PDB file of C-alpha atoms in Angstrom:
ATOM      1  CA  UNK A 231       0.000   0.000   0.000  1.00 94.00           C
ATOM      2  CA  UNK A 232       1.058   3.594  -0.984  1.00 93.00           C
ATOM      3  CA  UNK A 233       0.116   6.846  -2.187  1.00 92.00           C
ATOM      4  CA  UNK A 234       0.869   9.424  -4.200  1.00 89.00           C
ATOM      5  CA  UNK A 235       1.567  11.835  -1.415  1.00 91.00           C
ATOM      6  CA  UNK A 236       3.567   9.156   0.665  1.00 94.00           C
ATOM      7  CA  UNK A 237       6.330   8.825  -2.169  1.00 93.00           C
ATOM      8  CA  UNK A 238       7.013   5.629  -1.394  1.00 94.00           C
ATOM      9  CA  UNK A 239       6.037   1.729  -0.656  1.00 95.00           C
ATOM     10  CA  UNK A 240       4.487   2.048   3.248  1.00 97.00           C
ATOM     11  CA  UNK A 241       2.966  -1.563   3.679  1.00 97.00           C
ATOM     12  CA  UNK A 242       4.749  -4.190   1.858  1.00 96.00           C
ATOM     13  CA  UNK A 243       4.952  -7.406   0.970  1.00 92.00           C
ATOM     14  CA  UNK A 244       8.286  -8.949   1.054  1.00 92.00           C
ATOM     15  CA  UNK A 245       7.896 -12.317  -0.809  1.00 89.00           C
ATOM     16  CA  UNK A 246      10.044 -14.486   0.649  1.00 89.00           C
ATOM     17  CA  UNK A 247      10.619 -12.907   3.817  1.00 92.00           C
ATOM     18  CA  UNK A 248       7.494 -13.359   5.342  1.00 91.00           C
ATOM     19  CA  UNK A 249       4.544 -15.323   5.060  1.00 93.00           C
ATOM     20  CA  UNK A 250       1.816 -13.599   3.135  1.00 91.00           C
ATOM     21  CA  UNK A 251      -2.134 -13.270   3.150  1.00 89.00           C
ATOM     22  CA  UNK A 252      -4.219 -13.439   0.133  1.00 82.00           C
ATOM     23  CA  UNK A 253      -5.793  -9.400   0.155  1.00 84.00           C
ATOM     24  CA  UNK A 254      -3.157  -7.843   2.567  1.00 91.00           C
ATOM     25  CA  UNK A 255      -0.899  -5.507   2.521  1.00 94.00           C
ATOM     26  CA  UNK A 256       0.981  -7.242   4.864  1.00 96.00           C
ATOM     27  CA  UNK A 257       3.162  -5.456   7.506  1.00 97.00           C
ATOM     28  CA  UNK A 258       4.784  -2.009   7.424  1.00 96.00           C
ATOM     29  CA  UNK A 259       7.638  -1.036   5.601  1.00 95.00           C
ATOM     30  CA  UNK A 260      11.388  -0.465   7.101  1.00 94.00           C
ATOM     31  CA  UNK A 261      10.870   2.278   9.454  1.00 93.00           C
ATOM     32  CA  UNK A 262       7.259   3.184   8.534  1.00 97.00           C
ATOM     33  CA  UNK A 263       4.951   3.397  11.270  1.00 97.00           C
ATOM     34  CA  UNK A 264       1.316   2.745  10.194  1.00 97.00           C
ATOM     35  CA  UNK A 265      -1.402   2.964  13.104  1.00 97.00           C
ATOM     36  CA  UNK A 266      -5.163   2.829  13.680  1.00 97.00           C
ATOM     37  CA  UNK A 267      -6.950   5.732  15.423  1.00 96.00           C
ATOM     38  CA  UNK A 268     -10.900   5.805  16.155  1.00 91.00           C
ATOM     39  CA  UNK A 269     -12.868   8.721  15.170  1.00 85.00           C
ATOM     40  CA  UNK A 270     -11.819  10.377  18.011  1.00 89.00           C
ATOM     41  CA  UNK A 271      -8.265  10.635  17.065  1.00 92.00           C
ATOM     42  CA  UNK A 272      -7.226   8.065  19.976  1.00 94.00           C
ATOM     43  CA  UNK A 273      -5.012   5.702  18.921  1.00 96.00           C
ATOM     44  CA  UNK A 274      -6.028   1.745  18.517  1.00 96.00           C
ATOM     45  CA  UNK A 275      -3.361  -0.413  20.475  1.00 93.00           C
ATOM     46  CA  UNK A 276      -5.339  -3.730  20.775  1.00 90.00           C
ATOM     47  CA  UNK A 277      -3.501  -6.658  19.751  1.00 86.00           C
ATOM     48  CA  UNK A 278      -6.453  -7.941  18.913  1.00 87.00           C
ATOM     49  CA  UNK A 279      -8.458  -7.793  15.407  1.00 90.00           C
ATOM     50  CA  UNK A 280      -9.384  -4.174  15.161  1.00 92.00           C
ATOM     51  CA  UNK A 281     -10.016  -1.842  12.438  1.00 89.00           C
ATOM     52  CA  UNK A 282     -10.178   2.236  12.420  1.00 92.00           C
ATOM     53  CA  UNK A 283      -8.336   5.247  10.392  1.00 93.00           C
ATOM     54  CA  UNK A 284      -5.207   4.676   8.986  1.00 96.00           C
ATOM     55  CA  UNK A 285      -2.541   7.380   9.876  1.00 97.00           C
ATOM     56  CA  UNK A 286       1.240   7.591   9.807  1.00 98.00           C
ATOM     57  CA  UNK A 287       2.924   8.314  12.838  1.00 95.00           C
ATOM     58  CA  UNK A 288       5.810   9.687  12.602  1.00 92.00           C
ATOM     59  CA  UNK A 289       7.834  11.273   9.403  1.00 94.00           C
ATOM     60  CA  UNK A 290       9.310   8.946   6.754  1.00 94.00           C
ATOM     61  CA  UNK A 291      11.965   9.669   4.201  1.00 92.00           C
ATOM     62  CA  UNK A 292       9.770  10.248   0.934  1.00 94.00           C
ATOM     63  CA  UNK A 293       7.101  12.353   2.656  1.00 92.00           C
ATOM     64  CA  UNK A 294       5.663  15.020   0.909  1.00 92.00           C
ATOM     65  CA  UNK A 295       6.873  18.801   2.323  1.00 91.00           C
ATOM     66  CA  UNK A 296       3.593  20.532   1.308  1.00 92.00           C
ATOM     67  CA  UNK A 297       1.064  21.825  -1.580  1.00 90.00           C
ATOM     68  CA  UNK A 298       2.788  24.149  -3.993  1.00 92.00           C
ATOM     69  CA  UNK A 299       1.400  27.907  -2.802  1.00 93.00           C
ATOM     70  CA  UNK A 300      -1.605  26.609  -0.577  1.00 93.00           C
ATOM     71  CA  UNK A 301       0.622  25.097   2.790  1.00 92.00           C
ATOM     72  CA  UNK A 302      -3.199  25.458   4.676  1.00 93.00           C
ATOM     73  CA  UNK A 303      -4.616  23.454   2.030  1.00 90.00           C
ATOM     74  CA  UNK A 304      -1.360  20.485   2.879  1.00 92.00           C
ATOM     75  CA  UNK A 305      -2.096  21.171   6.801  1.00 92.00           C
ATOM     76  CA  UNK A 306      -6.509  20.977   6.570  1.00 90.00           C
ATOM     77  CA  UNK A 307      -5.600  17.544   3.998  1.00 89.00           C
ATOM     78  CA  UNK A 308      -3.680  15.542   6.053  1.00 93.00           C
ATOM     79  CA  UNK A 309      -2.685  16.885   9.661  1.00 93.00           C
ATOM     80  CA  UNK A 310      -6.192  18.829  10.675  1.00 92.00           C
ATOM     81  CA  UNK A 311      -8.222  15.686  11.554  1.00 89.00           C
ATOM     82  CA  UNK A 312      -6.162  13.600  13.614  1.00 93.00           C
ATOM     83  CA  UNK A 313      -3.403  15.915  15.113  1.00 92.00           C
ATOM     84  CA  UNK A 314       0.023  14.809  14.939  1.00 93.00           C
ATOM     85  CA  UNK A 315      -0.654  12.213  12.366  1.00 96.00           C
ATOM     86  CA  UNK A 316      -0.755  12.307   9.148  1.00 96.00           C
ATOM     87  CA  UNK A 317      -4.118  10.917   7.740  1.00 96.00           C
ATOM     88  CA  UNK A 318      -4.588   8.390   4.250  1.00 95.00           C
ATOM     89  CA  UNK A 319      -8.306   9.104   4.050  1.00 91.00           C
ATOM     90  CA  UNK A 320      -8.529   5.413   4.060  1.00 91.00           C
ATOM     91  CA  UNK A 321     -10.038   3.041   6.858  1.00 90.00           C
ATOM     92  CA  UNK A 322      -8.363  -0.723   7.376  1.00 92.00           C
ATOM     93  CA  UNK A 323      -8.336  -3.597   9.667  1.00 91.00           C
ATOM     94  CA  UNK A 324      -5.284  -5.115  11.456  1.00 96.00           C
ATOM     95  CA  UNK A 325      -5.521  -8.793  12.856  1.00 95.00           C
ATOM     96  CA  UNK A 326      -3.502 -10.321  15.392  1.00 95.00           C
ATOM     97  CA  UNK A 327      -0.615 -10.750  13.254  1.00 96.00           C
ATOM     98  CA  UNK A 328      -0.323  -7.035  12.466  1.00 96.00           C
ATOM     99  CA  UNK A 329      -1.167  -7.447   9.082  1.00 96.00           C
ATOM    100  CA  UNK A 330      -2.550  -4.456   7.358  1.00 96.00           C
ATOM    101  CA  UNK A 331      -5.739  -5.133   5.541  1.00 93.00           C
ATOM    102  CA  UNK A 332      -6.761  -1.594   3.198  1.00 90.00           C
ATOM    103  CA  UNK A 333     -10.779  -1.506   4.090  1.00 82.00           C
ATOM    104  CA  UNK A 334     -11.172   1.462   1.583  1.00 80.00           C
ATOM    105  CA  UNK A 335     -11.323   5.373   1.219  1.00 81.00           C
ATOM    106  CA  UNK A 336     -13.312   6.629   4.396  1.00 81.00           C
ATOM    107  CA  UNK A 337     -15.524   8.064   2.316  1.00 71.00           C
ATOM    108  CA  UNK A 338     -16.234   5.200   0.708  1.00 75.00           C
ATOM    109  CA  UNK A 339     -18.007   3.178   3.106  1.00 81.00           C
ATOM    110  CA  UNK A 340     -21.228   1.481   2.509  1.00 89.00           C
ATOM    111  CA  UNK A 341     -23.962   1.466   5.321  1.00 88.00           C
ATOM    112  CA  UNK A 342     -26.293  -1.546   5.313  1.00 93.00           C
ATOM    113  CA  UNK A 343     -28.560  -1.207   8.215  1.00 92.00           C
ATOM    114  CA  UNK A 344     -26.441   0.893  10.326  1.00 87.00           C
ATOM    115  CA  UNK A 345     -23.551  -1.350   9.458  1.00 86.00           C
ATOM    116  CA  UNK A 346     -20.316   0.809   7.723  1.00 80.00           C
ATOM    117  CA  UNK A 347     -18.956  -1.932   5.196  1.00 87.00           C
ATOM    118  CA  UNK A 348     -16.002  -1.139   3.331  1.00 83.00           C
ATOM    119  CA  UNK A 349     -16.326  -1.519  -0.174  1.00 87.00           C
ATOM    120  CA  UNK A 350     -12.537  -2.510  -0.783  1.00 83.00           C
ATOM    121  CA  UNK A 351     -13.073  -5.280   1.932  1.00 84.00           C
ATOM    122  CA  UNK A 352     -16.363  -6.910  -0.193  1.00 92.00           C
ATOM    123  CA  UNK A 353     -14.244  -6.511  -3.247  1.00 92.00           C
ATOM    124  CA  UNK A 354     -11.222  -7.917  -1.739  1.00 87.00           C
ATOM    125  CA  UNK A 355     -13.292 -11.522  -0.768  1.00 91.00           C
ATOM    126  CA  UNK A 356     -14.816 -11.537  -4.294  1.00 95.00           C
ATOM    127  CA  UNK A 357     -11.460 -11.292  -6.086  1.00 92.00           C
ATOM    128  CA  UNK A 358     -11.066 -14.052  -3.483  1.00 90.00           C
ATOM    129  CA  UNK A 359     -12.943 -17.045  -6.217  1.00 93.00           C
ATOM    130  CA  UNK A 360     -10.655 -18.406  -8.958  1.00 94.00           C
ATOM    131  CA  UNK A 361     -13.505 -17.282 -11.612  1.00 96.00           C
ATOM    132  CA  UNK A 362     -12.995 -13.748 -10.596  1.00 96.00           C
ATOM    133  CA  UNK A 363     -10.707 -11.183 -12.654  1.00 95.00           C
ATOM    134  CA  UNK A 364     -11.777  -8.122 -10.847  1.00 95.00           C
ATOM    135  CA  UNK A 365     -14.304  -6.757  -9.194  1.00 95.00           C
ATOM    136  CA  UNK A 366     -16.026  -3.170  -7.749  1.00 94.00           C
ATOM    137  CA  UNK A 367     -17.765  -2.589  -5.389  1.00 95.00           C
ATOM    138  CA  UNK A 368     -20.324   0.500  -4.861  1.00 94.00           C
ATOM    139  CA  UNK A 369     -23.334   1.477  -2.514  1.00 94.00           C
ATOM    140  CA  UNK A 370     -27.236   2.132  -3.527  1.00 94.00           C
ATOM    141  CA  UNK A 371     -30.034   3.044  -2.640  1.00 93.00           C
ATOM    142  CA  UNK A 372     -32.527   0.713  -0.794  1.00 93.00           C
ATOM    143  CA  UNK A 373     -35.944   0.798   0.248  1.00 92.00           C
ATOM    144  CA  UNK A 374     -35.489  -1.001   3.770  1.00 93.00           C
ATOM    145  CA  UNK A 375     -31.262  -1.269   4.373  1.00 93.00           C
ATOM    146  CA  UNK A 376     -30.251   2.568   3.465  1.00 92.00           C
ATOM    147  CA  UNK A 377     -27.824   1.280   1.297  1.00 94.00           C
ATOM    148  CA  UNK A 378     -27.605  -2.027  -0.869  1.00 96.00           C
ATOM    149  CA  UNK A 379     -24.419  -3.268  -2.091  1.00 96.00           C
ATOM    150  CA  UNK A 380     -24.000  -3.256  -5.502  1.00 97.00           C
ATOM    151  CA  UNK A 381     -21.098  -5.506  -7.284  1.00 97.00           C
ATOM    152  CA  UNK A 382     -19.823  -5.422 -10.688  1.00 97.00           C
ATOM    153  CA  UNK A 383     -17.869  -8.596 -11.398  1.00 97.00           C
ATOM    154  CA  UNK A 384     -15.919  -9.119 -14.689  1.00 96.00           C
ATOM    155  CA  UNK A 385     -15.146 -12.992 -14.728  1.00 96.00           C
ATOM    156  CA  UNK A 386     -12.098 -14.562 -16.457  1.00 95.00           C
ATOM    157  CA  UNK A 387     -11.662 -15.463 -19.549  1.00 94.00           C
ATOM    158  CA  UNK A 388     -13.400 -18.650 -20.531  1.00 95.00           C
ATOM    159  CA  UNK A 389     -15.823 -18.412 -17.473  1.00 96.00           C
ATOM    160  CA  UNK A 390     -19.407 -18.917 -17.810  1.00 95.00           C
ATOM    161  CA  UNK A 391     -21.657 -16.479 -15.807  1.00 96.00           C
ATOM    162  CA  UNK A 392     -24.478 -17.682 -14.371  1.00 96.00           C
ATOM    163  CA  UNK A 393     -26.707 -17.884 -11.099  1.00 96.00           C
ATOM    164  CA  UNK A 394     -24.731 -20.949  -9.564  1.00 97.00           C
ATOM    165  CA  UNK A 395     -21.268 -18.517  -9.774  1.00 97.00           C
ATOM    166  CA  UNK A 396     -23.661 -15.648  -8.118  1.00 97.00           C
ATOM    167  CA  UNK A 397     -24.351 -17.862  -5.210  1.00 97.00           C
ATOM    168  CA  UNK A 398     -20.772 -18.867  -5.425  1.00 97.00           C
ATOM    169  CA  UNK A 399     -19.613 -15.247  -4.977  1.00 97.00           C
ATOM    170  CA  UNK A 400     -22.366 -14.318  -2.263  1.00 97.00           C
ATOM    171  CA  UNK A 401     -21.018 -17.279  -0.322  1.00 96.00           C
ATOM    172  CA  UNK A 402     -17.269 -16.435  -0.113  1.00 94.00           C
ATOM    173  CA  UNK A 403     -18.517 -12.622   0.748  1.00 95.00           C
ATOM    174  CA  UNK A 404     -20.897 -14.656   4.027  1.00 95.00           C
ATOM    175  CA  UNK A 405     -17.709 -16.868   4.978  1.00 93.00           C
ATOM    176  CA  UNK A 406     -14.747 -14.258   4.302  1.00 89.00           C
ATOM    177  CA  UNK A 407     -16.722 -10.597   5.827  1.00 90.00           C
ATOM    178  CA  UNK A 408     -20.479 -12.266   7.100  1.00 92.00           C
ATOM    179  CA  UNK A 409     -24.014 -11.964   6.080  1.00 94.00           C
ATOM    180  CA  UNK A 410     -24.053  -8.556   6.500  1.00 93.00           C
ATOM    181  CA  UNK A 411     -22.044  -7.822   3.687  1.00 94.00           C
ATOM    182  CA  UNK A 412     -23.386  -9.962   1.059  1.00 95.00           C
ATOM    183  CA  UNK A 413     -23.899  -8.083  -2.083  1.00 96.00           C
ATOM    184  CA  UNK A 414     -27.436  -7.408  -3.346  1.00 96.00           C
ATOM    185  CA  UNK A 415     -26.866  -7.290  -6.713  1.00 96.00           C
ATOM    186  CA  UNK A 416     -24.040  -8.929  -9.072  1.00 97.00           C
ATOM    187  CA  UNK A 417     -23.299  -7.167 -12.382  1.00 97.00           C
ATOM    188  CA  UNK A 418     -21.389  -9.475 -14.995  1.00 97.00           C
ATOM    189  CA  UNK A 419     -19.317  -6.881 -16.158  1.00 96.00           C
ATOM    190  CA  UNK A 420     -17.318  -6.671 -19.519  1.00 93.00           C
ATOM    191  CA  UNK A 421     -14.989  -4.335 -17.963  1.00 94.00           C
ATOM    192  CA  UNK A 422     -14.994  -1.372 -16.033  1.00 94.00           C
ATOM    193  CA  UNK A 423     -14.492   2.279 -16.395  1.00 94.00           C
ATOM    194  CA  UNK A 424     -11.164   2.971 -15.507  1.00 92.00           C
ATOM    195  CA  UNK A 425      -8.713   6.385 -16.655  1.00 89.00           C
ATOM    196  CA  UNK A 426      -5.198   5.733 -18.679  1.00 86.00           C
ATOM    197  CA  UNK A 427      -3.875   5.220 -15.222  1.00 79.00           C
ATOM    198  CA  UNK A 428      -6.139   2.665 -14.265  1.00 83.00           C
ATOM    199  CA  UNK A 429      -8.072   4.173 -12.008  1.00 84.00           C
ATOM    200  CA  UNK A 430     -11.529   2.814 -11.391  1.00 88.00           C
ATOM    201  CA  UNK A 431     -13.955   5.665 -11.727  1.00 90.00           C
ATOM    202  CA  UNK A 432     -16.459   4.861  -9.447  1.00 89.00           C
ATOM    203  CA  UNK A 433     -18.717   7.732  -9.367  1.00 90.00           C
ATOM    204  CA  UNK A 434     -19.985   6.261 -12.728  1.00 93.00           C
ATOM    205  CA  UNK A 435     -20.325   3.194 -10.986  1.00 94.00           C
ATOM    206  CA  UNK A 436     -22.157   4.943  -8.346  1.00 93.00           C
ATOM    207  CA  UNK A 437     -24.915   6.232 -10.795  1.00 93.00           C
ATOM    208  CA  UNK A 438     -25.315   3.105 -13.076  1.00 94.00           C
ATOM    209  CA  UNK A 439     -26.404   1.400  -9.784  1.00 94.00           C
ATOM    210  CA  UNK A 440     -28.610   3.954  -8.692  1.00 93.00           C
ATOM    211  CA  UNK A 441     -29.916   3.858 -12.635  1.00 91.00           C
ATOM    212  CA  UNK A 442     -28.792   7.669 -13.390  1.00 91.00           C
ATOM    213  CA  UNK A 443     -28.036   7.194 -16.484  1.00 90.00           C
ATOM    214  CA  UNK A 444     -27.664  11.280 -17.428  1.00 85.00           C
ATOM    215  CA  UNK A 445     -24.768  13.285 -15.706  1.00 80.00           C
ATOM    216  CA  UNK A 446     -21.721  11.308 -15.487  1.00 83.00           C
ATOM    217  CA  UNK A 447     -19.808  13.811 -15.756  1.00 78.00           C
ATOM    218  CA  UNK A 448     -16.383  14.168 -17.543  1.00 78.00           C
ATOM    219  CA  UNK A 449     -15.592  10.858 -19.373  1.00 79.00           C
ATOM    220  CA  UNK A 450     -12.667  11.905 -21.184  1.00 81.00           C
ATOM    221  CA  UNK A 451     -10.226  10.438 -18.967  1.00 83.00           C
ATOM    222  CA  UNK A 452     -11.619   7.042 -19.549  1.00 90.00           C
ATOM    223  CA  UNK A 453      -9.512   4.627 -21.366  1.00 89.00           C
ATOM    224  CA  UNK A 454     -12.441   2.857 -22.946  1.00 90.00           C
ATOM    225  CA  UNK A 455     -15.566   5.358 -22.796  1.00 89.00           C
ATOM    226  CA  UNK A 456     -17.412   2.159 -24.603  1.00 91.00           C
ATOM    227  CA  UNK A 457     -17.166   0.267 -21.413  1.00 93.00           C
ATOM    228  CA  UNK A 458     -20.103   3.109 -19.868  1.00 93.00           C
ATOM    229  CA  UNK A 459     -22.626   2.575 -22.405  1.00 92.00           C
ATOM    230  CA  UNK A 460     -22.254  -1.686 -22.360  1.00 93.00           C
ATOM    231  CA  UNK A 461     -22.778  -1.222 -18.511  1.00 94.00           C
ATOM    232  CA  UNK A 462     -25.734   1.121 -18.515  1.00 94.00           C
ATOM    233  CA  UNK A 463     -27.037  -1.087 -21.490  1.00 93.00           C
ATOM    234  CA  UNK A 464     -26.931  -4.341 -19.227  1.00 92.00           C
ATOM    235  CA  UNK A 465     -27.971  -2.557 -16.506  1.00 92.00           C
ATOM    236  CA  UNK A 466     -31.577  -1.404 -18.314  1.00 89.00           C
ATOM    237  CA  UNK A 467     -31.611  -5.174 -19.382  1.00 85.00           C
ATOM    238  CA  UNK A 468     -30.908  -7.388 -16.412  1.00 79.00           C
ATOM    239  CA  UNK A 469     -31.694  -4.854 -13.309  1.00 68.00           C
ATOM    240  CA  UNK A 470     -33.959  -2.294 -13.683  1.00 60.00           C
TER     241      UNK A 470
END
């Protein structure tokens, strides 16, 4: 796990070194200090599996010094909320191995019933099955949970989709995360819309689920715009 902002690898793998866990990030990197911190800034010590905000403590080598001519917008980013850390913006979960598992932005959190289910985490135990290429994972609107999970699934090649693989799929979501997290809807996807960088653009994802098809905003980026209209089209097909 990285960022932009961080310079540098922070959580690592080191293959061959140390055992590693399908979906981790595994364990900090050589003199990075990665913690946990609850919404009240305090930080998580349990040994125990816990999850909360992801902050640095500490500095690090390849830090960033600031924003070119806005050093208040650099300070309200990453110091403001959680003082004397610096703050990802993403939530994860460490288990009694201190393994670093990335939950997702923490703004990009699904509530089902009161429940805050991170959509990297659902994603994470889909990508889990051996018929899985890759998968996203967004929130939607529904009637009695809030928020429905929504999951767009694009299969390997040679893979049949059908309802046995959908039970398949909700299945490893119950045993990997629990009930609570099992998706209400799987899209077969033939890809997803991603920028040259390949970046998923999930705001588009967002409003195909909710079916708001107008407004997507700035597609440009994308490096297959086709990709939209296939998923919209399937989506007025199979789910409205």
């Amino acid at each position: 796990w990285w960022q932009t902002e961080t310079g540098s690898i922070m959580i690592s793998a080191l293959p061959g070194a140390i055992p590693q866990k399908p979906g981790s990030a595994t364990l900090p990197f050589f003199g990075v200090q990665p913690i946990l911190v609850d919404n009240d800034g305090k930080e998580i010590n349990d040994k125990g599996d816990v999850s909360g905000n992801l902050c640095i403590k500490g500095p690090w080598p390849s830090m960033m010094r600031g924003v070119y001519g806005d050093p208040k917008r650099f300070f309200d980013t990453y110091f403001s909320q959680f003082k004397g850390y610096y703050f990802t913006g993403d939530g994860a979960r460490r288990d009694k191995d201190g393994y670093y598992w990335i939950t997702g932005r923490v703004d990009d959190v699904i509530n089902v019933s009161g429940h805050r289910i991170g959509s990297a985490e659902v994603e994470s135990a889909l990508v889990e099955n051996k018929s899985v290429a890759e998968a996203a994972v967004v929130g939607f609107p529904h009637d009695i949970k809030g928020q429905g999970i929504y999951a767009y699934v694009t299969v390997k090649e040679g893979v049949t989709t059908n309802d046995a693989l959908k039970k398949e799929l909700i299945a490893t979501v119950e045993k990997v995360i629990g009930k609570i997290a099992r998706p209400d809807v799987i899209h077969w996807a033939p890809g997803l819309p991603k920028t040259r960088s390949g970046k998923i653009m999930r705001r588009i994802l967002r409003k195909i689920a909710s079916g708001e098809f107008e407004g997507l905003g700035d597609t440009s980026t994308l490096a297959d715009p086709s990709v939209v209209q296939k998923l919209i089209d399937d989506k007025k097909e199979f789910h409205s």
